[in-house]
Amino acid sequence: MIRRKKTCWTAIMMVCVLLISGCSIWPGQDDSANNKKVALTLWYWNRSIDDKLIAKAREQFPNIELTAQKIGGDFKAKLKTTLAAKSGEPDIVALNDWIMELFPSEDRFYNLYDLGAGDVEDQYLEWKWKQGVTPSGQMIGFPMDTGPTALFYRADLFKEAGLPSEPAEVSRQLNSWEAYAAAGEQIKEKLGGKVFLTDNIGSVYNQVLSQGAERYFRPDGSFIGMDSPLVRTSWDTAIDFKQKGLLANADGWTPGWNAAMNNGEIASFVGAVWMKQVLQEAAPDTSGKWRVARAPGGDGNNGGSFLSILKSSEHPQEAFELVRWLQSPENQLEQYQTLNLFPSAPGVFDSPAMKEEEPFFGGQATGSVFAESAQHVPDAFFGERYPSVHNIITRRLNDVAKQNADAQQVWTDTVHRVERELQR
Amino acid sequence: MAVTEPHLTPEPGAVRPDLDRKKSLLSQIWEHRALYAAISPFYILFAVFGLFPIGFSLYLAFHKWDGIGVMTYNGLNNFKYMLTDAEFWQAVGNTFMIWIYSTIPMLFFALIVAFLLHAPFVKFRTLFRVGYFLPNVTSIVAVAIIFGALFANNYGFLNYLLQSVGLPVVEWLNAPWGIKVAISSMVVWRWTGYNAVIYLAGLQSIPQTLYEAAKIDGASGIQSFFRITIPMLRPVILFTVITSTIGGMQLFTEPQILVGNDGGAGAAGMTIVLYLYRESFINNYFGYGAAVGWGMFLIIALFSIVNWKLVQGKSS
């Protein structure tokens, strides 16, 4: 009797343990076998794809059972964890401009060229398309939106300082970083030193760099060196801005930045098209006073995302058809209207939706400025180690800007630090 | 002894399993399987979520791994890199500075708070206890955001106060010491009440008769505080020092939210765990991150022993 009781208890305990530890005793049944629909999972983050477009996709592809999951929090970390675990991977996944960090793991993705991506290549911006292609020639990311850059400036403050205030004139006169710095000094002088030309040193460095073609690495993975002309120019320009006192030292994504923008302490900044939204939310009181002109020194790009198909997907062809449809030029244009995602398909740049006047920018149609910029972004190679090298440099620049560290000393340290980093 | 103790003598036929040396350990376990099954969840969970990660991180510390691709054996290179990395040592230094800035005032305030809570004239004690404990359960992310607004360089509340009394503005989040003060103040705010409640429990366990005896012998209030209260509290103080050492060495969320993954201006807010996090999850050097984790383990162990000796040593 006691013995049976014990056995019974043991059984109960074991079941409890299994339940707690989340083990499943019975293998999951395969639904797809008796269901003709193809099941696809899509991972994206809030505001990267319009929810209405996803609903439309379900109508467009009745044979696809689409599960679209908005992944919150640290998207990249979650994706990497899933990739490391090799289980529970989605079929389609959105990637941001950190796509190059995944190039060493290109074998975990389908080569979109194999699925027919080449057929639509000419519909997209060449430089954007290339960002999704690994050095070995595999295409792992299909173009979503882009982030062409331009100069955001306060027309009223520019006027007060005796500078041109009309976008066309600003684009023409402030066409180089030197001219832009000179304008900054004029603003400082005329407006009693209360208004800074731009926000922070990192943004100056980053924007000069993003206008050039050669970054830190060549496509074969070799390091160009810290003495590459582009890196030197970007560094020197950033230091020059600091020494001339043109920086408000307001870091992006902080309440201080928002406040400085809203209070009119910052007269301008070079930023990507998505900064429109950021600025409108940060500085509602300055509505109507901003304008957008072509960036000094040339056009560049910040950010922009991609869609990828993971190798674990059982239905890559269907997934690719879906991706191609979601990011077709027409749908990209629609998402420009709904979510302000700037298209990577130049074919729609001339459509009326891109030329709408915006009250926040004093009725200027800023879409055409960014469209012009997007078509002149230089073709640049990043490489998977770009983020770590770039991060070291911008971090050290901040020491110069905020703690008045000696620029020459910091440069020497930075070169040393980058060399160490690359030996790892 | 002539008196026999019949209840200790085994009855004939009845086998006392714990005294039975003839049975092997396994068969004993099998006999008590129901009991072992009952306590197994803890061990299973510990093995899966505690033991395995610890072992894996040690394995990882000798490898190079980007988190997705293949792991390659890296020997002692991760440790070599760590020992020669100026940023690592800066992080160690920062962590100690923040620990000193926060622990000393925190334990001091906690002792005062506990003493006041223990005083006979205080009413609504439970309310106060709950009130002092509340910061400890507040979301640390929310706390960091509020402190960020307090210490902000421009438009910060502290700078507003300084300005309104005619003092110059301090760039808290640009100065190396300012960042440390901001982080430390968050730690103090959060943990003072927690430690106060522990001290209070310690105070309440001191027998009242000791104070009465001291009073009869003519001891003053201050004398009985230093001769009775503090010595009797020593084990409790030791406990709080050790826990705040471990907690202080593992500081992460406060600096991360206040100054970001790079530790703010001049990396002045870069703590060891923040460095570990950045190297592993931002820069994808998971093997190196594991090595830093083990480095930190050694530092905490050494430092705890030192603290233990210091606090314990005085009493004996």
XYZ file of C-alpha atoms in Angstrom:
740
model
C 0.000 0.000 0.000
C 2.714 2.407 1.037
C 4.767 1.348 -1.896
C 1.959 2.143 -4.362
C 1.381 5.499 -2.729
C 5.044 6.315 -3.192
C 5.017 5.327 -6.826
C 1.974 7.472 -7.357
C 3.710 10.423 -5.710
C 6.791 9.926 -7.765
C 4.754 9.996 -10.927
C 2.993 13.191 -9.881
C 6.271 14.843 -8.996
C 7.898 13.901 -12.261
C 5.008 15.339 -14.232
C 5.216 18.539 -12.212
C 8.929 18.802 -12.852
C 8.467 18.295 -16.544
C 5.744 20.915 -16.644
C 7.815 23.393 -14.677
C 10.917 22.931 -16.731
C 8.837 23.406 -19.853
C 9.801 20.148 -21.494
C 7.249 18.766 -23.846
C 6.723 15.061 -23.693
C 4.848 14.872 -26.933
C 6.437 16.274 -30.068
C 4.421 19.087 -31.669
C 2.160 17.941 -34.417
C 2.838 19.198 -37.866
C -0.076 21.343 -38.942
C 1.271 22.252 -42.333
C 0.859 18.725 -43.609
C -2.923 18.790 -43.543
C -3.160 22.517 -44.292
C -2.493 23.765 -47.783
C -1.548 27.277 -46.710
C 2.116 28.127 -46.440
C 2.910 29.407 -42.947
C 5.365 32.317 -42.774
C 6.566 34.311 -39.794
C 7.766 37.872 -40.103
C 9.680 39.788 -37.450
C 9.705 43.559 -37.597
C 9.802 46.480 -35.194
C 7.248 49.155 -34.592
C 6.964 51.590 -37.494
C 9.175 49.612 -39.856
C 6.229 48.212 -41.798
C 2.733 49.635 -41.828
C 0.212 47.337 -40.146
C -2.331 48.132 -42.861
C 0.111 46.995 -45.493
C 0.508 43.692 -43.677
C -3.261 43.290 -43.660
C -3.259 43.973 -47.389
C -0.514 41.419 -47.919
C -2.759 38.769 -46.391
C -5.384 39.566 -49.046
C -2.791 39.690 -51.782
C -1.370 36.262 -50.896
C -4.316 34.057 -49.897
C -2.057 31.006 -49.937
C 0.171 32.437 -47.202
C -0.666 32.189 -43.546
C 1.318 35.227 -42.388
C 2.231 35.674 -38.725
C 3.636 39.172 -38.369
C 5.292 39.750 -35.023
C 6.268 43.180 -33.801
C 9.384 42.528 -31.721
C 9.811 45.120 -28.993
C 12.859 45.968 -26.888
C 16.345 45.278 -28.172
C 15.503 43.849 -31.576
C 19.082 43.088 -32.590
C 19.845 41.252 -29.347
C 16.708 39.133 -29.707
C 17.498 38.267 -33.290
C 21.078 37.343 -32.438
C 19.967 35.200 -29.525
C 17.547 33.387 -31.786
C 20.221 32.882 -34.420
C 22.616 31.561 -31.783
C 19.974 29.196 -30.419
C 19.213 27.930 -33.939
C 15.574 27.486 -33.046
C 12.398 29.493 -33.297
C 13.727 31.580 -36.146
C 11.254 33.568 -38.239
C 11.115 33.136 -42.009
C 11.446 36.818 -42.785
C 13.188 39.344 -40.589
C 13.695 43.092 -40.748
C 17.272 44.278 -40.264
C 18.464 47.784 -39.611
C 21.661 49.409 -40.837
C 23.584 46.994 -38.597
C 23.064 44.414 -41.334
C 26.837 44.377 -41.942
C 27.395 42.875 -38.507
C 25.663 39.763 -39.829
C 27.800 39.436 -42.966
C 30.101 36.859 -41.337
C 26.982 34.741 -40.780
C 25.777 35.044 -44.376
C 25.259 31.285 -44.514
C 22.324 31.704 -42.147
C 20.441 33.675 -44.798
C 19.110 32.880 -48.246
C 20.915 34.503 -51.109
C 18.118 36.640 -52.491
C 19.776 36.591 -55.923
C 18.993 32.863 -56.017
C 15.333 33.648 -55.387
C 15.063 36.151 -58.215
C 16.068 39.452 -56.661
C 18.152 40.330 -59.714
C 14.953 40.919 -61.721
C 14.043 44.023 -59.735
C 17.538 45.327 -58.989
C 17.253 48.265 -61.396
C 14.206 49.592 -59.534
C 16.222 50.425 -56.427
C 18.993 52.846 -55.563
C 22.297 51.218 -56.415
C 24.141 52.225 -53.234
C 21.278 51.006 -51.069
C 21.052 47.700 -52.894
C 24.785 47.109 -52.437
C 24.516 47.568 -48.683
C 22.528 44.339 -48.545
C 25.139 42.381 -50.540
C 27.997 40.713 -48.664
C 31.609 40.947 -49.883
C 31.285 37.428 -51.303
C 28.408 38.598 -53.483
C 25.476 37.078 -51.599
C 22.485 39.329 -51.276
C 21.042 38.906 -47.800
C 19.033 42.116 -47.368
C 16.239 43.445 -49.577
C 16.007 47.274 -49.532
C 13.393 48.863 -47.309
C 13.629 52.562 -46.467
C 16.700 54.785 -46.688
C 17.973 57.769 -44.716
C 19.290 60.409 -47.130
C 20.712 63.408 -45.283
C 20.183 67.144 -45.626
C 20.694 70.320 -43.645
C 17.871 71.158 -41.253
C 18.036 74.829 -40.342
C 16.039 77.574 -38.641
C 15.136 80.066 -41.368
C 14.328 82.801 -38.815
C 17.677 82.481 -37.021
C 19.611 82.326 -40.272
C 17.830 85.496 -41.411
C 18.522 87.267 -38.133
C 22.203 86.444 -38.469
C 22.270 87.890 -41.954
C 22.573 84.549 -43.695
C 20.488 83.361 -46.613
C 17.242 81.800 -45.450
C 15.709 80.376 -48.629
C 16.517 76.656 -49.127
C 17.869 77.085 -52.637
C 20.126 79.923 -51.583
C 21.289 78.071 -48.464
C 22.102 74.994 -50.543
C 24.113 77.138 -52.936
C 26.029 79.205 -50.383
C 26.643 76.723 -47.566
C 27.864 74.028 -49.898
C 31.023 73.107 -47.994
C 31.813 72.394 -44.355
C 34.097 75.460 -44.320
C 31.275 77.701 -45.524
C 28.965 76.087 -42.977
C 31.455 76.723 -40.145
C 31.832 80.342 -41.256
C 28.045 80.709 -41.135
C 28.195 79.301 -37.604
C 30.670 81.957 -36.545
C 28.453 84.617 -38.064
C 25.488 83.284 -36.086
C 27.521 83.281 -32.885
C 28.601 86.854 -33.455
C 25.260 88.286 -34.589
C 23.032 86.511 -32.093
C 25.129 87.242 -29.018
C 26.540 83.750 -28.551
C 23.235 82.333 -27.369
C 22.652 80.223 -30.455
C 24.934 77.374 -31.488
C 25.335 76.313 -35.068
C 24.765 72.616 -34.426
C 24.164 69.953 -31.789
C 27.257 67.823 -31.059
C 30.691 66.735 -32.212
C 29.697 63.159 -32.999
C 27.074 64.291 -35.424
C 29.549 66.528 -37.309
C 32.086 63.690 -37.586
C 29.452 61.195 -38.598
C 27.953 63.416 -41.275
C 31.254 64.308 -42.919
C 32.145 60.619 -42.927
C 28.814 59.545 -44.378
C 29.390 61.790 -47.396
C 32.457 59.865 -48.501
C 32.941 56.513 -50.171
C 35.916 54.946 -48.379
C 35.201 54.304 -44.713
C 37.475 52.253 -42.507
C 37.584 49.017 -44.491
C 37.981 47.765 -48.038
C 35.570 45.092 -49.300
C 38.294 42.473 -48.879
C 38.189 43.208 -45.142
C 41.519 45.039 -44.912
C 41.770 48.190 -42.840
C 42.299 51.380 -44.828
C 44.032 53.003 -41.905
C 43.360 55.954 -39.702
C 45.200 58.173 -42.131
C 42.590 57.699 -44.824
C 41.766 61.173 -46.161
C 38.081 60.794 -45.327
C 38.676 59.861 -41.691
C 41.188 62.695 -41.288
C 38.854 65.244 -42.908
C 35.931 64.128 -40.761
C 38.023 64.245 -37.588
C 39.555 67.623 -38.387
C 36.198 69.147 -39.282
C 34.683 67.914 -36.023
C 37.613 69.303 -34.001
C 37.421 72.576 -35.908
C 33.725 72.933 -35.019
C 34.558 72.349 -31.382
C 37.422 74.860 -31.377
C 35.286 77.511 -33.009
C 32.631 77.014 -30.315
C 29.886 75.993 -32.718
C 28.618 73.001 -30.760
C 25.818 73.017 -28.190
C 27.079 69.672 -26.774
C 23.510 68.372 -26.849
C 23.506 64.615 -27.420
C 20.820 63.115 -29.567
C 17.951 61.183 -27.958
C 18.216 63.108 -24.685
C 15.751 65.517 -23.071
C 18.533 68.122 -23.286
C 18.621 67.847 -27.076
C 14.854 68.189 -27.297
C 14.886 71.208 -25.031
C 17.740 72.879 -26.930
C 15.891 72.389 -30.209
C 12.638 73.653 -28.808
C 14.254 76.686 -27.183
C 16.043 77.745 -30.332
C 19.531 77.218 -28.974
C 20.521 75.192 -31.999
C 20.244 76.809 -35.413
C 20.827 73.793 -37.618
C 22.037 70.228 -37.970
C 22.728 67.772 -40.733
C 20.462 64.772 -40.364
C 18.672 61.980 -42.174
C 15.139 62.257 -43.481
C 13.731 60.443 -40.431
C 14.966 63.305 -38.262
C 11.906 65.193 -39.537
C 9.741 63.112 -37.263
C 12.198 63.313 -34.361
C 12.427 67.072 -34.686
C 8.688 67.598 -34.910
C 8.189 65.637 -31.725
C 11.099 67.312 -29.895
C 10.446 70.896 -30.844
C 6.730 71.522 -31.393
C 7.091 75.202 -30.455
C 9.333 75.889 -33.418
C 6.825 74.697 -36.011
C 7.018 76.659 -39.244
C 10.503 77.984 -38.599
C 12.514 75.070 -39.946
C 13.633 74.499 -43.528
C 15.620 71.808 -45.247
C 18.481 72.416 -47.686
C 21.134 70.187 -49.256
C 23.786 69.279 -46.716
C 27.113 71.131 -46.760
C 29.868 69.001 -48.236
C 27.572 66.643 -50.142
C 24.918 64.008 -49.691
C 25.049 61.057 -47.337
C 22.907 58.437 -45.737
C 22.160 57.493 -42.127
C 20.351 54.295 -41.350
C 17.679 52.593 -43.398
C 16.564 49.001 -43.151
C 16.340 45.672 -44.984
C 14.272 42.489 -45.125
C 16.020 39.130 -45.014
C 14.970 35.510 -45.381
C 16.554 33.090 -42.956
C 18.036 29.822 -44.128
C 15.823 27.953 -41.683
C 12.732 28.959 -43.671
C 10.995 26.090 -45.397
C 9.316 28.301 -47.949
C 11.938 30.727 -49.217
C 10.305 31.295 -52.596
C 6.957 32.305 -51.109
C 8.763 34.414 -48.543
C 10.663 36.198 -51.284
C 7.475 36.906 -53.247
C 6.025 38.455 -50.109
C 9.151 40.545 -49.457
C 9.227 41.743 -53.043
C 5.601 42.761 -52.860
C 5.902 44.477 -49.452
C 8.827 46.561 -50.671
C 7.587 47.216 -54.189
C 8.033 50.858 -55.246
C 4.268 51.502 -54.908
C 4.112 50.085 -51.406
C 7.239 51.972 -50.392
C 5.548 55.146 -51.572
C 2.493 54.293 -49.507
C 4.646 53.794 -46.440
C 6.293 57.131 -47.065
C 2.843 58.644 -46.680
C 1.783 56.599 -43.664
C 5.015 56.146 -41.697
C 7.439 58.649 -43.234
C 9.689 55.820 -44.428
C 11.752 57.213 -47.272
C 11.589 54.986 -50.379
C 14.650 53.283 -51.794
C 13.011 53.062 -55.203
C 13.814 56.259 -57.139
C 10.975 55.572 -59.598
C 8.455 57.046 -57.165
C 10.465 60.153 -56.307
C 8.497 62.207 -58.827
C 5.071 61.258 -57.529
C 2.864 63.987 -56.036
C 3.018 62.399 -52.583
C 6.718 63.200 -52.408
C 6.062 66.841 -53.166
C 3.556 67.662 -50.500
C 4.062 70.876 -48.590
C 4.778 70.522 -44.892
C 3.568 73.136 -42.388
C 6.299 72.318 -39.858
C 8.830 73.314 -42.497
C 7.039 76.537 -43.343
C 5.216 74.987 -46.257
C 8.360 73.699 -47.929
C 8.084 70.407 -49.803
C 11.091 68.744 -48.198
C 10.542 65.432 -50.006
C 12.197 66.744 -53.148
C 15.330 67.845 -51.250
C 15.754 64.369 -49.782
C 14.928 62.718 -53.116
C 17.701 64.720 -54.726
C 20.044 63.763 -51.883
C 19.120 60.071 -52.052
C 20.201 59.885 -55.677
C 23.670 61.224 -54.930
C 24.633 59.156 -51.900
C 28.105 57.721 -52.525
C 28.437 54.004 -52.743
C 30.224 53.024 -49.539
C 31.436 49.783 -48.034
C 31.066 49.395 -44.272
C 32.320 45.961 -43.207
C 31.333 44.056 -40.099
C 33.838 45.862 -37.871
C 32.618 49.313 -38.840
C 30.483 49.772 -35.693
C 33.267 49.032 -33.210
C 35.848 51.252 -34.935
C 33.348 54.047 -35.482
C 32.252 53.845 -31.879
C 35.793 54.174 -30.541
C 36.378 57.320 -32.577
C 33.120 59.093 -31.731
C 33.578 58.228 -28.073
C 37.005 59.856 -28.006
C 35.747 62.887 -29.917
C 33.304 63.426 -27.084
C 36.216 63.691 -24.671
C 37.541 66.546 -26.773
C 34.182 68.272 -26.949
C 33.026 67.839 -23.379
C 36.147 67.534 -21.283
C 38.429 69.736 -23.340
C 40.905 66.916 -23.825
C 43.872 67.793 -26.035
C 42.833 66.979 -29.608
C 46.300 65.822 -30.732
C 46.715 63.593 -27.709
C 43.274 62.084 -28.172
C 44.010 61.412 -31.835
C 47.184 59.488 -30.945
C 45.296 57.505 -28.316
C 42.472 56.770 -30.714
C 44.815 55.461 -33.412
C 46.399 53.178 -30.819
C 43.011 52.050 -29.509
C 41.710 51.227 -32.992
C 44.851 49.238 -33.801
C 44.381 47.219 -30.624
C 40.753 46.647 -31.468
C 41.619 45.299 -34.900
C 44.096 42.797 -33.469
C 41.422 41.016 -31.491
C 26.100 4.670 32.227
C 23.906 1.965 33.382
C 20.708 3.505 32.140
C 19.759 2.121 28.779
C 18.061 4.235 26.217
C 15.546 1.893 24.688
C 14.256 4.369 22.107
C 17.655 4.450 20.413
C 17.871 0.704 20.068
C 16.540 -0.519 16.770
C 13.610 -2.797 17.115
C 14.219 -6.204 15.704
C 13.112 -6.401 12.085
C 12.812 -2.628 11.523
C 15.672 -1.292 9.431
C 16.759 2.295 9.876
C 17.821 3.215 6.385
C 20.057 6.136 7.383
C 22.096 3.848 9.580
C 22.151 0.988 7.135
C 25.644 0.998 5.660
C 25.087 -2.092 3.600
C 22.892 -0.331 1.041
C 24.556 1.760 -1.616
C 23.899 5.472 -1.998
C 21.991 4.966 -5.227
C 19.645 2.403 -3.781
C 19.054 4.681 -0.817
C 18.154 7.484 -3.170
C 15.889 5.141 -5.087
C 14.161 4.137 -1.860
C 13.435 7.779 -1.086
C 12.704 8.738 -4.639
C 9.464 10.449 -3.738
C 11.292 12.787 -1.389
C 14.084 13.430 -3.876
C 11.508 14.108 -6.566
C 9.872 16.612 -4.263
C 13.058 18.610 -3.798
C 14.312 18.140 -7.345
C 12.775 21.252 -8.979
C 15.265 23.499 -7.245
C 18.232 21.387 -8.285
C 16.990 21.015 -11.829
C 16.373 24.719 -12.194
C 19.700 25.506 -10.584
C 21.497 23.116 -12.887
C 19.843 24.578 -15.975
C 19.925 28.266 -15.119
C 22.798 28.425 -12.625
C 25.353 25.698 -12.992
C 25.288 25.382 -16.759
C 25.761 29.121 -17.477
C 28.616 29.285 -14.967
C 30.364 26.342 -16.566
C 29.618 27.585 -20.065
C 30.973 31.057 -19.327
C 34.230 29.505 -18.128
C 34.416 27.511 -21.337
C 33.538 30.603 -23.336
C 36.241 32.663 -21.650
C 38.861 30.614 -23.514
C 37.160 31.022 -26.866
C 36.466 33.641 -29.446
C 32.792 33.845 -30.352
C 30.656 36.503 -32.037
C 27.456 35.009 -30.658
C 26.269 33.363 -33.881
C 29.135 31.819 -35.827
C 31.621 29.164 -34.814
C 33.605 29.308 -31.590
C 37.355 29.164 -31.949
C 39.774 28.305 -29.184
C 41.598 31.418 -28.084
C 43.670 30.204 -25.152
C 44.446 32.872 -22.600
C 44.197 35.691 -25.122
C 40.949 37.027 -23.702
C 42.490 37.313 -20.267
C 45.664 38.834 -21.678
C 43.644 41.406 -23.541
C 41.640 42.182 -20.441
C 44.696 42.718 -18.264
C 46.265 45.060 -20.797
C 43.085 46.953 -21.636
C 43.117 50.476 -20.244
C 39.332 50.628 -20.491
C 38.952 47.565 -18.298
C 41.129 49.082 -15.589
C 39.300 52.347 -15.889
C 36.056 50.442 -15.381
C 37.506 48.756 -12.293
C 38.597 52.134 -10.930
C 35.231 53.718 -11.694
C 33.406 50.880 -9.991
C 35.473 51.268 -6.829
C 35.019 55.038 -6.810
C 31.265 54.694 -7.199
C 31.239 52.001 -4.528
C 33.008 54.319 -2.083
C 30.846 57.331 -3.021
C 27.694 55.307 -2.472
C 28.348 52.730 0.266
C 29.733 55.006 2.963
C 26.868 57.544 2.951
C 24.334 54.788 2.340
C 25.285 52.710 5.395
C 25.680 55.832 7.507
C 22.205 57.101 6.608
C 20.762 53.631 7.029
C 22.114 53.409 10.566
C 20.611 56.787 11.442
C 17.270 55.885 9.898
C 17.231 52.547 11.716
C 18.104 54.230 14.978
C 15.290 56.743 14.564
C 12.815 54.042 13.590
C 13.792 52.161 16.710
C 13.404 55.184 18.985
C 10.463 54.868 21.386
C 8.916 58.243 20.478
C 8.317 57.392 16.800
C 4.689 56.716 15.858
C 3.385 54.977 12.709
C 6.534 52.882 12.539
C 5.225 50.443 9.994
C 4.321 53.323 7.692
C 7.856 54.690 7.920
C 9.377 51.288 7.397
C 7.323 50.767 4.283
C 8.150 54.287 3.159
C 11.889 53.782 3.518
C 11.722 50.441 1.802
C 9.701 51.725 -1.153
C 12.664 53.083 -3.200
C 14.078 49.580 -3.263
C 11.148 48.178 -5.186
C 10.771 51.114 -7.577
C 11.660 50.357 -11.188
C 15.301 51.238 -11.581
C 14.687 52.423 -15.131
C 12.173 54.985 -13.913
C 14.594 56.043 -11.178
C 17.422 56.519 -13.659
C 15.234 58.660 -15.885
C 14.225 60.878 -12.961
C 17.826 61.223 -11.790
C 18.807 61.994 -15.357
C 16.377 64.911 -15.287
C 17.735 66.046 -11.900
C 21.370 66.009 -12.974
C 20.950 67.111 -16.605
C 23.575 69.637 -17.699
C 21.063 71.958 -19.309
C 17.626 72.366 -17.804
C 18.412 69.968 -14.971
C 16.640 70.494 -11.654
C 19.861 70.684 -9.611
C 21.324 73.254 -11.953
C 18.083 75.191 -11.749
C 18.444 75.262 -7.956
C 22.100 76.289 -8.189
C 21.258 79.064 -10.604
C 18.359 80.353 -8.562
C 20.644 80.928 -5.566
C 23.204 82.596 -7.796
C 25.730 79.775 -8.002
C 27.439 78.673 -11.223
C 26.001 75.761 -13.135
C 27.739 72.392 -12.758
C 27.978 70.162 -15.816
C 27.177 67.046 -13.822
C 27.023 64.637 -16.699
C 30.173 65.941 -18.394
C 32.500 65.953 -15.400
C 34.073 62.600 -14.422
C 33.255 63.098 -10.730
C 29.776 64.492 -11.531
C 28.756 61.321 -13.351
C 29.975 59.237 -10.414
C 28.081 61.403 -7.931
C 24.903 61.093 -9.991
C 25.197 57.299 -10.167
C 26.120 57.016 -6.482
C 23.191 59.151 -5.414
C 20.885 56.774 -7.220
C 22.390 53.843 -5.350
C 22.109 55.679 -2.032
C 18.502 56.589 -2.699
C 17.613 53.048 -3.619
C 19.420 51.037 -0.949
C 19.386 53.194 2.179
C 15.929 52.031 3.243
C 16.758 48.422 2.508
C 19.806 48.534 4.769
C 17.905 50.530 7.392
C 15.332 47.756 7.677
C 18.106 45.214 8.164
C 19.757 47.391 10.812
C 16.388 47.828 12.500
C 16.022 44.065 12.788
C 19.503 43.986 14.303
C 18.659 46.720 16.774
C 15.529 44.924 17.850
C 17.484 41.772 18.619
C 19.717 43.523 21.170
C 18.428 42.552 24.622
C 16.971 45.531 26.456
C 18.533 44.246 29.697
C 21.984 45.235 28.444
C 20.921 48.855 28.193
C 19.264 48.694 31.608
C 22.421 47.262 33.167
C 24.503 49.972 31.506
C 22.129 52.604 32.792
C 22.450 51.303 36.353
C 26.235 51.405 35.969
C 25.885 55.070 35.002
C 26.591 54.884 31.236
C 25.507 57.815 29.092
C 23.425 57.415 25.949
C 26.468 57.910 23.712
C 28.489 55.417 25.701
C 25.847 52.737 25.421
C 25.540 53.440 21.683
C 29.236 52.888 21.052
C 29.783 50.191 23.678
C 26.599 48.184 23.252
C 24.720 49.031 20.047
C 27.635 49.093 17.603
C 29.383 45.928 18.903
C 26.103 44.044 19.007
C 25.310 45.207 15.485
C 28.688 44.172 14.095
C 27.472 40.947 12.427
C 24.626 42.895 10.804
C 26.997 45.629 9.647
C 29.286 42.959 8.241
C 26.361 41.507 6.333
C 25.385 44.879 4.832
C 28.992 45.675 3.904
C 29.373 42.364 2.099
C 26.053 42.641 0.287
C 26.761 46.220 -0.770
C 30.209 45.191 -1.938
C 28.726 42.543 -4.167
C 25.920 44.851 -5.293
C 28.282 47.768 -5.845
C 30.700 45.717 -7.935
C 27.791 44.566 -10.102
C 26.384 48.025 -10.745
C 24.902 48.150 -14.225
C 21.413 49.512 -14.806
C 21.965 52.902 -13.188
C 24.956 53.907 -15.337
C 23.567 52.269 -18.453
C 20.362 54.247 -18.410
C 21.879 57.447 -17.077
C 24.889 57.741 -19.385
C 24.497 54.994 -21.982
C 26.495 51.959 -23.072
C 29.759 53.890 -23.348
C 29.718 55.171 -19.793
C 29.149 58.817 -20.684
C 31.703 61.582 -21.088
C 35.231 60.233 -20.766
C 33.736 56.813 -19.898
C 33.528 58.114 -16.322
C 30.405 56.060 -15.647
C 31.746 52.859 -17.186
C 31.449 50.132 -14.558
C 32.785 46.595 -14.854
C 29.421 45.070 -15.699
C 28.616 47.827 -18.171
C 31.970 47.123 -19.836
C 31.152 43.403 -19.876
C 27.768 44.156 -21.420
C 29.170 46.475 -24.059
C 31.944 44.099 -25.083
C 29.575 41.109 -25.285
C 26.283 42.433 -26.503
C 27.246 45.599 -28.368
C 30.636 44.648 -29.774
C 29.845 40.910 -29.996
C 32.955 39.656 -28.204
C 31.144 37.058 -26.142
C 34.262 35.118 -25.209
C 35.925 38.268 -24.003
C 32.805 39.242 -22.070
C 32.911 35.871 -20.295
C 36.555 36.466 -19.388
C 35.650 39.854 -17.935
C 32.904 38.135 -15.948
C 35.464 35.812 -14.379
C 37.813 38.697 -13.756
C 35.009 40.424 -11.945
C 34.304 37.297 -9.918
C 37.888 37.321 -8.657
C 37.746 41.014 -7.818
C 34.503 40.630 -5.881
C 35.796 37.609 -4.006
C 39.038 39.363 -3.028
C 37.322 42.566 -2.114
C 34.689 40.788 -0.015
C 37.408 38.996 1.927
C 39.221 42.280 2.538
C 36.027 43.891 3.757
C 35.201 40.946 5.923
C 38.648 41.080 7.534
C 38.357 44.819 8.088
C 34.917 44.784 9.663
C 35.381 41.534 11.529
C 38.930 42.233 12.644
C 38.031 45.114 14.914
C 35.664 43.097 17.073
C 38.050 40.298 17.918
